[in-house]
């Protein structure tokens, strides 16, 4: 450490300096030598340690304080509990939604039956005479409601068959997935009193919405016998029924 070694003054300079100056000079030299000695002993010299940093606990403490309603204990422990509670709540909410969406009977999952979520077939029956049975099967994944009655249209028919009021059920017919509902159609009068008899080769069945005569969605076009279906001005339909026997009045 020769760079910090003090060279003794000559006798001439010692005699020239005042006594007070010599004392101050000596004190400064001793202080400088002490600093140099400390630096030499640790083997590193004077170094810039950089800006002061906070420990992990010092950073975690303000976070815990800033979270309202945090429980007692360490900041990291409180944060973990809060995160677990949030995750658990989210899982419960998700599970509830999943249950609701998978439950076809839930009110929010009920839809109107129409041609897009059902399979519709028609068939002539021998009893009662001149009747046709309409079957609607729910092919969707949600419950669907058959509201009011089917609206029939053969070919380019310009009128809509009336519904028999005495067949209106007390409640809307609701079909679970895979379940079927029914309606019956009187095609012609058995006594021949009907007028304008004609054979239809194409049948379109329209569905009603939540209010009478409103649009319930896609229509259905079921297949008819190759010979067609004969009907006249007596053509009427029943309201949707839960069973085929109710639809045919048998």
PDB file of N, CA, C and O in Angstrom, residues 4-37:
ATOM      1  N   UNK A   4      -0.430   5.052  -0.335  1.00  0.00           N
ATOM      2  CA  UNK A   4      -0.974   5.847   0.772  1.00  0.00           C
ATOM      3  C   UNK A   4       0.064   6.104   1.863  1.00  0.00           C
ATOM      4  O   UNK A   4      -0.272   6.558   2.931  1.00  0.00           O
ATOM      5  N   UNK A   5       1.380   5.781   1.622  1.00  0.00           N
ATOM      6  CA  UNK A   5       2.417   5.982   2.646  1.00  0.00           C
ATOM      7  C   UNK A   5       2.786   7.465   2.728  1.00  0.00           C
ATOM      8  O   UNK A   5       2.990   8.134   1.738  1.00  0.00           O
ATOM      9  N   UNK A   6       2.858   7.953   3.958  1.00  0.00           N
ATOM     10  CA  UNK A   6       3.179   9.375   4.176  1.00  0.00           C
ATOM     11  C   UNK A   6       4.698   9.561   4.243  1.00  0.00           C
ATOM     12  O   UNK A   6       5.389   8.809   4.919  1.00  0.00           O
ATOM     13  N   UNK A   7       5.188  10.555   3.463  1.00  0.00           N
ATOM     14  CA  UNK A   7       6.622  10.855   3.484  1.00  0.00           C
ATOM     15  C   UNK A   7       6.913  11.890   4.568  1.00  0.00           C
ATOM     16  O   UNK A   7       6.304  12.965   4.566  1.00  0.00           O
ATOM     17  N   UNK A   8       7.801  11.576   5.539  1.00  0.00           N
ATOM     18  CA  UNK A   8       8.073  12.534   6.646  1.00  0.00           C
ATOM     19  C   UNK A   8       8.572  13.852   6.091  1.00  0.00           C
ATOM     20  O   UNK A   8       9.387  13.888   5.163  1.00  0.00           O
ATOM     21  N   UNK A   9       8.110  14.978   6.597  1.00  0.00           N
ATOM     22  CA  UNK A   9       8.563  16.295   6.128  1.00  0.00           C
ATOM     23  C   UNK A   9      10.016  16.534   6.520  1.00  0.00           C
ATOM     24  O   UNK A   9      10.505  15.986   7.491  1.00  0.00           O
ATOM     25  N   UNK A  10      10.682  17.341   5.742  1.00  0.00           N
ATOM     26  CA  UNK A  10      12.083  17.708   6.060  1.00  0.00           C
ATOM     27  C   UNK A  10      12.086  18.647   7.238  1.00  0.00           C
ATOM     28  O   UNK A  10      11.070  19.227   7.629  1.00  0.00           O
ATOM     29  N   UNK A  11      13.246  18.804   7.774  1.00  0.00           N
ATOM     30  CA  UNK A  11      13.372  19.677   8.946  1.00  0.00           C
ATOM     31  C   UNK A  11      13.049  21.102   8.596  1.00  0.00           C
ATOM     32  O   UNK A  11      12.527  21.853   9.409  1.00  0.00           O
ATOM     33  N   UNK A  12      13.307  21.525   7.316  1.00  0.00           N
ATOM     34  CA  UNK A  12      13.033  22.907   6.917  1.00  0.00           C
ATOM     35  C   UNK A  12      11.545  23.155   6.873  1.00  0.00           C
ATOM     36  O   UNK A  12      11.059  24.154   7.382  1.00  0.00           O
ATOM     37  N   UNK A  13      10.796  22.199   6.245  1.00  0.00           N
ATOM     38  CA  UNK A  13       9.333  22.389   6.148  1.00  0.00           C
ATOM     39  C   UNK A  13       8.695  22.278   7.502  1.00  0.00           C
ATOM     40  O   UNK A  13       7.736  22.964   7.816  1.00  0.00           O
ATOM     41  N   UNK A  14       9.206  21.435   8.402  1.00  0.00           N
ATOM     42  CA  UNK A  14       8.652  21.304   9.746  1.00  0.00           C
ATOM     43  C   UNK A  14       8.808  22.608  10.504  1.00  0.00           C
ATOM     44  O   UNK A  14       7.954  23.009  11.270  1.00  0.00           O
ATOM     45  N   UNK A  15       9.918  23.243  10.307  1.00  0.00           N
ATOM     46  CA  UNK A  15      10.144  24.493  11.022  1.00  0.00           C
ATOM     47  C   UNK A  15       9.303  25.601  10.462  1.00  0.00           C
ATOM     48  O   UNK A  15       8.937  26.536  11.151  1.00  0.00           O
ATOM     49  N   UNK A  16       8.973  25.525   9.134  1.00  0.00           N
ATOM     50  CA  UNK A  16       8.225  26.599   8.480  1.00  0.00           C
ATOM     51  C   UNK A  16       6.773  26.598   8.850  1.00  0.00           C
ATOM     52  O   UNK A  16       6.148  27.637   9.054  1.00  0.00           O
ATOM     53  N   UNK A  17       6.117  25.395   8.912  1.00  0.00           N
ATOM     54  CA  UNK A  17       4.668  25.297   9.185  1.00  0.00           C
ATOM     55  C   UNK A  17       4.378  25.697  10.605  1.00  0.00           C
ATOM     56  O   UNK A  17       5.097  25.363  11.530  1.00  0.00           O
ATOM     57  N   UNK A  18       3.255  26.388  10.796  1.00  0.00           N
ATOM     58  CA  UNK A  18       2.830  26.707  12.170  1.00  0.00           C
ATOM     59  C   UNK A  18       2.464  25.434  12.892  1.00  0.00           C
ATOM     60  O   UNK A  18       2.120  24.417  12.284  1.00  0.00           O
ATOM     61  N   UNK A  19       2.423  25.478  14.204  1.00  0.00           N
ATOM     62  CA  UNK A  19       2.136  24.290  15.007  1.00  0.00           C
ATOM     63  C   UNK A  19       0.716  23.781  14.766  1.00  0.00           C
ATOM     64  O   UNK A  19       0.478  22.581  14.653  1.00  0.00           O
ATOM     65  N   UNK A  20      -0.259  24.675  14.658  1.00  0.00           N
ATOM     66  CA  UNK A  20      -1.652  24.241  14.438  1.00  0.00           C
ATOM     67  C   UNK A  20      -1.789  23.561  13.097  1.00  0.00           C
ATOM     68  O   UNK A  20      -2.476  22.556  12.939  1.00  0.00           O
ATOM     69  N   UNK A  21      -1.101  24.097  12.082  1.00  0.00           N
ATOM     70  CA  UNK A  21      -1.162  23.477  10.744  1.00  0.00           C
ATOM     71  C   UNK A  21      -0.584  22.095  10.747  1.00  0.00           C
ATOM     72  O   UNK A  21      -1.058  21.191  10.082  1.00  0.00           O
ATOM     73  N   UNK A  22       0.526  21.951  11.499  1.00  0.00           N
ATOM     74  CA  UNK A  22       1.133  20.624  11.563  1.00  0.00           C
ATOM     75  C   UNK A  22       0.179  19.625  12.204  1.00  0.00           C
ATOM     76  O   UNK A  22       0.113  18.470  11.816  1.00  0.00           O
ATOM     77  N   UNK A  23      -0.606  20.065  13.201  1.00  0.00           N
ATOM     78  CA  UNK A  23      -1.552  19.136  13.866  1.00  0.00           C
ATOM     79  C   UNK A  23      -2.664  18.691  12.912  1.00  0.00           C
ATOM     80  O   UNK A  23      -3.022  17.523  12.841  1.00  0.00           O
ATOM     81  N   UNK A  24      -3.213  19.663  12.168  1.00  0.00           N
ATOM     82  CA  UNK A  24      -4.286  19.322  11.226  1.00  0.00           C
ATOM     83  C   UNK A  24      -3.791  18.402  10.126  1.00  0.00           C
ATOM     84  O   UNK A  24      -4.452  17.465   9.696  1.00  0.00           O
ATOM     85  N   UNK A  25      -2.610  18.706   9.638  1.00  0.00           N
ATOM     86  CA  UNK A  25      -2.048  17.858   8.583  1.00  0.00           C
ATOM     87  C   UNK A  25      -1.831  16.444   9.058  1.00  0.00           C
ATOM     88  O   UNK A  25      -2.065  15.467   8.354  1.00  0.00           O
ATOM     89  N   UNK A  26      -1.333  16.307  10.278  1.00  0.00           N
ATOM     90  CA  UNK A  26      -1.101  14.971  10.815  1.00  0.00           C
ATOM     91  C   UNK A  26      -2.393  14.195  11.000  1.00  0.00           C
ATOM     92  O   UNK A  26      -2.470  13.001  10.740  1.00  0.00           O
ATOM     93  N   UNK A  27      -3.460  14.883  11.462  1.00  0.00           N
ATOM     94  CA  UNK A  27      -4.760  14.208  11.662  1.00  0.00           C
ATOM     95  C   UNK A  27      -5.341  13.726  10.348  1.00  0.00           C
ATOM     96  O   UNK A  27      -5.876  12.622  10.234  1.00  0.00           O
ATOM     97  N   UNK A  28      -5.232  14.554   9.328  1.00  0.00           N
ATOM     98  CA  UNK A  28      -5.763  14.167   8.006  1.00  0.00           C
ATOM     99  C   UNK A  28      -5.014  12.972   7.453  1.00  0.00           C
ATOM    100  O   UNK A  28      -5.581  12.072   6.848  1.00  0.00           O
ATOM    101  N   UNK A  29      -3.732  12.957   7.651  1.00  0.00           N
ATOM    102  CA  UNK A  29      -2.935  11.840   7.161  1.00  0.00           C
ATOM    103  C   UNK A  29      -3.311  10.553   7.854  1.00  0.00           C
ATOM    104  O   UNK A  29      -3.390   9.489   7.244  1.00  0.00           O
ATOM    105  N   UNK A  30      -3.530  10.636   9.174  1.00  0.00           N
ATOM    106  CA  UNK A  30      -3.932   9.444   9.925  1.00  0.00           C
ATOM    107  C   UNK A  30      -5.277   8.914   9.458  1.00  0.00           C
ATOM    108  O   UNK A  30      -5.486   7.713   9.316  1.00  0.00           O
ATOM    109  N   UNK A  31      -6.254   9.812   9.180  1.00  0.00           N
ATOM    110  CA  UNK A  31      -7.591   9.383   8.716  1.00  0.00           C
ATOM    111  C   UNK A  31      -7.499   8.714   7.366  1.00  0.00           C
ATOM    112  O   UNK A  31      -8.113   7.674   7.107  1.00  0.00           O
ATOM    113  N   UNK A  32      -6.708   9.306   6.492  1.00  0.00           N
ATOM    114  CA  UNK A  32      -6.545   8.738   5.157  1.00  0.00           C
ATOM    115  C   UNK A  32      -5.874   7.380   5.235  1.00  0.00           C
ATOM    116  O   UNK A  32      -6.233   6.441   4.533  1.00  0.00           O
ATOM    117  N   UNK A  33      -4.904   7.227   6.126  1.00  0.00           N
ATOM    118  CA  UNK A  33      -4.215   5.959   6.283  1.00  0.00           C
ATOM    119  C   UNK A  33      -5.159   4.900   6.814  1.00  0.00           C
ATOM    120  O   UNK A  33      -5.109   3.734   6.427  1.00  0.00           O
ATOM    121  N   UNK A  34      -6.097   5.289   7.694  1.00  0.00           N
ATOM    122  CA  UNK A  34      -7.056   4.329   8.267  1.00  0.00           C
ATOM    123  C   UNK A  34      -7.990   3.791   7.205  1.00  0.00           C
ATOM    124  O   UNK A  34      -8.291   2.604   7.132  1.00  0.00           O
ATOM    125  N   UNK A  35      -8.465   4.685   6.340  1.00  0.00           N
ATOM    126  CA  UNK A  35      -9.360   4.261   5.243  1.00  0.00           C
ATOM    127  C   UNK A  35      -8.639   3.310   4.306  1.00  0.00           C
ATOM    128  O   UNK A  35      -9.137   2.297   3.874  1.00  0.00           O
ATOM    129  N   UNK A  36      -7.382   3.695   3.984  1.00  0.00           N
ATOM    130  CA  UNK A  36      -6.590   2.864   3.078  1.00  0.00           C
ATOM    131  C   UNK A  36      -6.326   1.505   3.676  1.00  0.00           C
ATOM    132  O   UNK A  36      -6.361   0.477   2.996  1.00  0.00           O
ATOM    133  N   UNK A  37      -6.045   1.461   4.983  1.00  0.00           N
ATOM    134  CA  UNK A  37      -5.755   0.207   5.643  1.00  0.00           C
ATOM    135  C   UNK A  37      -6.960  -0.718   5.621  1.00  0.00           C
ATOM    136  O   UNK A  37      -6.867  -1.908   5.359  1.00  0.00           O
TER     137      UNK A  37
END
